[in-house]
Amino acid sequence: SDVCSSDLVTCLLRVMMNELQQIYAAPRQPSTNPNDGALPGPAIALYKPNQIGLATFVGTALGGGILIAINETRLGRRSAAWKAVLFSALATAALLGIAFAVPENFPTFPLAIGPLIAMRAIAVKRQQDLVNAHLAAGGKSGSSWAAAGIGLASLVGVMVRSEEHTSELQSLRHL
């Protein structure tokens, strides 16, 4: 069936989900392709899934996506790193749009916990085995403080931009 047979939002969500499944699908067999991931040296730090969850909790899906991208880059998978940032930015924008659209009495807990669960699950599926192997080989773990700081920076960046956008919309309403 056609991916875009219904409305535009549903179409975009289906395309994004299909792309995410392809990006984060576990390799079927060991590969000799360097883009499938290679352990960095022991002096290089990789972030654990819980730290990626922390960045998402403190900040936004973008914060978690940035940590996933850092790991992907350090694992030699630059294409996946760019996609992680892109999709986490899109997810953050979509969640902000939903948050502004729902009524004031709408429960927002799912909007807050959903990205946390999703980003941690992506990190576990996509990176956990490589992070564990890196740590077992004496490699460093990323700093939880740095993870929280990146999450907070993503929150500040998103809130500043959303405040600018809200101010622009309010000024247009007064015309």
mmCIF file of C-alpha atoms in Angstrom:
data_model
loop_
_atom_site.group_PDB
_atom_site.id
_atom_site.type_symbol
_atom_site.label_atom_id
_atom_site.label_comp_id
_atom_site.label_asym_id
_atom_site.label_seq_id
_atom_site.Cartn_x
_atom_site.Cartn_y
_atom_site.Cartn_z
ATOM 1 C CA SER A 1 0.000 0.000 0.000
ATOM 2 C CA ASP A 2 1.022 3.599 -0.558
ATOM 3 C CA VAL A 3 2.900 5.087 2.407
ATOM 4 C CA CYS A 4 1.193 8.452 1.902
ATOM 5 C CA SER A 5 -2.386 7.341 1.274
ATOM 6 C CA SER A 6 -3.777 9.396 4.186
ATOM 7 C CA ASP A 7 -3.219 12.906 5.548
ATOM 8 C CA LEU A 8 0.133 14.700 5.495
ATOM 9 C CA VAL A 9 0.974 14.274 9.207
ATOM 10 C CA THR A 10 0.331 10.536 9.090
ATOM 11 C CA CYS A 11 2.393 10.297 5.921
ATOM 12 C CA LEU A 12 5.350 12.127 7.480
ATOM 13 C CA LEU A 13 5.171 9.997 10.626
ATOM 14 C CA ARG A 14 5.160 6.782 8.574
ATOM 15 C CA VAL A 15 8.114 7.900 6.472
ATOM 16 C CA MET A 16 10.053 8.938 9.598
ATOM 17 C CA MET A 17 9.285 5.644 11.363
ATOM 18 C CA ASN A 18 10.350 3.624 8.309
ATOM 19 C CA GLU A 19 13.585 5.609 8.095
ATOM 20 C CA LEU A 20 14.265 5.225 11.827
ATOM 21 C CA GLN A 21 13.733 1.472 11.592
ATOM 22 C CA GLN A 22 16.273 1.283 8.771
ATOM 23 C CA ILE A 23 18.775 3.533 10.534
ATOM 24 C CA TYR A 24 18.602 1.756 13.861
ATOM 25 C CA ALA A 25 18.131 -1.810 12.677
ATOM 26 C CA ALA A 26 20.750 -4.113 14.118
ATOM 27 C CA PRO A 27 23.153 -5.520 11.525
ATOM 28 C CA ARG A 28 22.157 -9.011 10.388
ATOM 29 C CA GLN A 29 25.709 -10.343 10.304
ATOM 30 C CA PRO A 30 29.140 -9.005 11.181
ATOM 31 C CA SER A 31 30.312 -6.558 8.562
ATOM 32 C CA THR A 32 33.701 -5.409 7.353
ATOM 33 C CA ASN A 33 32.203 -2.024 6.447
ATOM 34 C CA PRO A 34 33.787 0.647 8.688
ATOM 35 C CA ASN A 35 30.457 2.526 8.766
ATOM 36 C CA ASP A 36 28.908 -0.353 10.730
ATOM 37 C CA GLY A 37 30.878 0.726 13.774
ATOM 38 C CA ALA A 38 34.359 0.258 15.134
ATOM 39 C CA LEU A 39 35.367 0.646 18.744
ATOM 40 C CA PRO A 40 37.288 3.842 19.447
ATOM 41 C CA GLY A 41 40.484 3.858 21.457
ATOM 42 C CA PRO A 42 40.271 3.537 25.253
ATOM 43 C CA ALA A 43 40.838 7.283 25.777
ATOM 44 C CA ILE A 44 37.648 8.113 23.832
ATOM 45 C CA ALA A 45 34.455 8.268 25.909
ATOM 46 C CA LEU A 46 31.125 6.801 24.818
ATOM 47 C CA TYR A 47 27.818 7.686 26.445
ATOM 48 C CA LYS A 48 25.717 4.924 27.992
ATOM 49 C CA PRO A 49 21.980 4.599 27.229
ATOM 50 C CA ASN A 50 21.113 5.858 30.728
ATOM 51 C CA GLN A 51 23.168 9.000 30.103
ATOM 52 C CA ILE A 52 21.334 9.501 26.807
ATOM 53 C CA GLY A 53 18.098 9.125 28.760
ATOM 54 C CA LEU A 54 19.371 11.707 31.269
ATOM 55 C CA ALA A 55 20.071 14.246 28.502
ATOM 56 C CA THR A 56 16.583 13.653 27.128
ATOM 57 C CA PHE A 57 14.991 13.959 30.593
ATOM 58 C CA VAL A 58 16.851 17.149 31.526
ATOM 59 C CA GLY A 59 16.433 18.656 28.083
ATOM 60 C CA THR A 60 14.662 17.424 25.005
ATOM 61 C CA ALA A 61 14.807 14.596 22.487
ATOM 62 C CA LEU A 62 17.367 16.802 20.748
ATOM 63 C CA GLY A 63 19.671 16.537 23.787
ATOM 64 C CA GLY A 64 19.494 12.746 23.674
ATOM 65 C CA GLY A 65 19.912 12.821 19.897
ATOM 66 C CA ILE A 66 23.090 14.876 20.227
ATOM 67 C CA LEU A 67 24.598 12.258 22.570
ATOM 68 C CA ILE A 68 23.553 9.458 20.216
ATOM 69 C CA ALA A 69 25.213 11.428 17.404
ATOM 70 C CA ILE A 70 28.403 11.879 19.440
ATOM 71 C CA ASN A 71 28.568 8.119 20.009
ATOM 72 C CA GLU A 72 27.797 7.388 16.346
ATOM 73 C CA THR A 73 30.583 9.727 15.246
ATOM 74 C CA ARG A 74 33.037 8.154 17.670
ATOM 75 C CA LEU A 75 32.002 4.712 16.391
ATOM 76 C CA GLY A 76 32.757 5.832 12.826
ATOM 77 C CA ARG A 77 29.139 6.055 11.674
ATOM 78 C CA ARG A 78 28.877 9.678 10.567
ATOM 79 C CA SER A 79 25.786 9.214 8.420
ATOM 80 C CA ALA A 80 23.858 7.764 11.359
ATOM 81 C CA ALA A 81 25.084 10.663 13.512
ATOM 82 C CA TRP A 82 23.581 13.266 11.186
ATOM 83 C CA LYS A 83 20.337 11.307 10.988
ATOM 84 C CA ALA A 84 20.155 11.080 14.790
ATOM 85 C CA VAL A 85 20.403 14.862 15.105
ATOM 86 C CA LEU A 86 17.922 15.431 12.280
ATOM 87 C CA PHE A 87 15.284 13.041 13.600
ATOM 88 C CA SER A 88 15.660 14.151 17.211
ATOM 89 C CA ALA A 89 15.284 17.794 16.128
ATOM 90 C CA LEU A 90 12.163 16.882 14.137
ATOM 91 C CA ALA A 91 10.781 14.940 17.101
ATOM 92 C CA THR A 92 11.438 17.894 19.417
ATOM 93 C CA ALA A 93 9.710 20.284 16.998
ATOM 94 C CA ALA A 94 6.737 17.931 16.643
ATOM 95 C CA LEU A 95 6.408 17.591 20.415
ATOM 96 C CA LEU A 96 6.537 21.362 20.848
ATOM 97 C CA GLY A 97 3.834 21.746 18.222
ATOM 98 C CA ILE A 98 1.670 19.187 19.983
ATOM 99 C CA ALA A 99 2.313 20.803 23.373
ATOM 100 C CA PHE A 100 1.177 24.192 22.056
ATOM 101 C CA ALA A 101 -1.905 22.675 20.395
ATOM 102 C CA VAL A 102 -3.339 20.636 23.265
ATOM 103 C CA PRO A 103 -5.806 22.189 25.728
ATOM 104 C CA GLU A 104 -4.461 23.411 29.058
ATOM 105 C CA ASN A 105 -6.112 20.585 31.003
ATOM 106 C CA PHE A 106 -4.622 17.899 28.738
ATOM 107 C CA PRO A 107 -2.242 15.508 30.587
ATOM 108 C CA THR A 108 1.262 16.265 29.320
ATOM 109 C CA PHE A 109 3.021 13.389 31.068
ATOM 110 C CA PRO A 110 3.027 11.240 27.879
ATOM 111 C CA LEU A 111 4.634 14.126 25.980
ATOM 112 C CA ALA A 112 7.409 14.229 28.579
ATOM 113 C CA ILE A 113 8.018 10.520 29.165
ATOM 114 C CA GLY A 114 7.586 9.346 25.570
ATOM 115 C CA PRO A 115 10.817 10.897 24.223
ATOM 116 C CA LEU A 116 12.775 9.634 27.239
ATOM 117 C CA ILE A 117 11.654 6.048 26.666
ATOM 118 C CA ALA A 118 12.159 6.293 22.901
ATOM 119 C CA MET A 119 15.657 7.817 23.014
ATOM 120 C CA ARG A 120 16.895 5.347 25.612
ATOM 121 C CA ALA A 121 15.421 2.428 23.628
ATOM 122 C CA ILE A 122 17.143 3.644 20.445
ATOM 123 C CA ALA A 123 20.446 3.951 22.316
ATOM 124 C CA VAL A 124 20.077 0.448 23.767
ATOM 125 C CA LYS A 125 19.215 -1.122 20.418
ATOM 126 C CA ARG A 126 21.717 0.808 18.352
ATOM 127 C CA GLN A 127 24.703 1.275 20.668
ATOM 128 C CA GLN A 128 24.527 -0.775 23.889
ATOM 129 C CA ASP A 129 26.605 -3.732 22.670
ATOM 130 C CA LEU A 130 29.345 -1.496 21.286
ATOM 131 C CA VAL A 131 29.394 0.690 24.406
ATOM 132 C CA ASN A 132 29.617 -2.396 26.633
ATOM 133 C CA ALA A 133 32.445 -3.835 24.509
ATOM 134 C CA HIS A 134 34.248 -0.485 24.656
ATOM 135 C CA LEU A 135 33.932 -0.331 28.453
ATOM 136 C CA ALA A 136 35.002 -3.992 28.837
ATOM 137 C CA ALA A 137 38.123 -3.207 26.791
ATOM 138 C CA GLY A 138 39.035 -0.435 29.240
ATOM 139 C CA GLY A 139 37.384 2.407 27.317
ATOM 140 C CA LYS A 140 36.020 5.495 29.021
ATOM 141 C CA SER A 141 32.388 6.298 29.699
ATOM 142 C CA GLY A 142 31.022 9.747 28.972
ATOM 143 C CA SER A 143 30.423 12.080 31.892
ATOM 144 C CA SER A 144 26.910 12.159 33.324
ATOM 145 C CA TRP A 145 27.482 15.837 34.098
ATOM 146 C CA ALA A 146 28.296 16.472 30.441
ATOM 147 C CA ALA A 147 25.190 14.514 29.417
ATOM 148 C CA ALA A 148 23.032 16.629 31.741
ATOM 149 C CA GLY A 149 24.711 19.811 30.466
ATOM 150 C CA ILE A 150 24.078 18.899 26.835
ATOM 151 C CA GLY A 151 20.466 18.126 27.703
ATOM 152 C CA LEU A 152 20.077 21.450 29.507
ATOM 153 C CA ALA A 153 21.710 23.338 26.622
ATOM 154 C CA SER A 154 19.278 21.711 24.190
ATOM 155 C CA LEU A 155 16.365 22.747 26.418
ATOM 156 C CA VAL A 156 17.580 26.347 26.622
ATOM 157 C CA GLY A 157 18.108 26.480 22.858
ATOM 158 C CA VAL A 158 14.670 25.058 22.128
ATOM 159 C CA MET A 159 12.937 27.307 24.662
ATOM 160 C CA VAL A 160 14.639 30.466 23.342
ATOM 161 C CA ARG A 161 13.656 29.565 19.796
ATOM 162 C CA SER A 162 10.111 28.618 20.780
ATOM 163 C CA GLU A 163 9.742 31.896 22.720
ATOM 164 C CA GLU A 164 10.884 33.844 19.641
ATOM 165 C CA HIS A 165 8.397 31.939 17.506
ATOM 166 C CA THR A 166 5.575 32.492 20.028
ATOM 167 C CA SER A 167 6.331 36.228 20.113
ATOM 168 C CA GLU A 168 6.253 36.360 16.307
ATOM 169 C CA LEU A 169 2.878 34.596 16.247
ATOM 170 C CA GLN A 170 1.442 36.929 18.868
ATOM 171 C CA SER A 171 2.575 39.996 16.942
ATOM 172 C CA LEU A 172 0.933 38.623 13.771
ATOM 173 C CA ARG A 173 -2.352 38.109 15.639
ATOM 174 C CA HIS A 174 -2.448 41.816 16.552
ATOM 175 C CA LEU A 175 -2.324 42.880 12.894
#
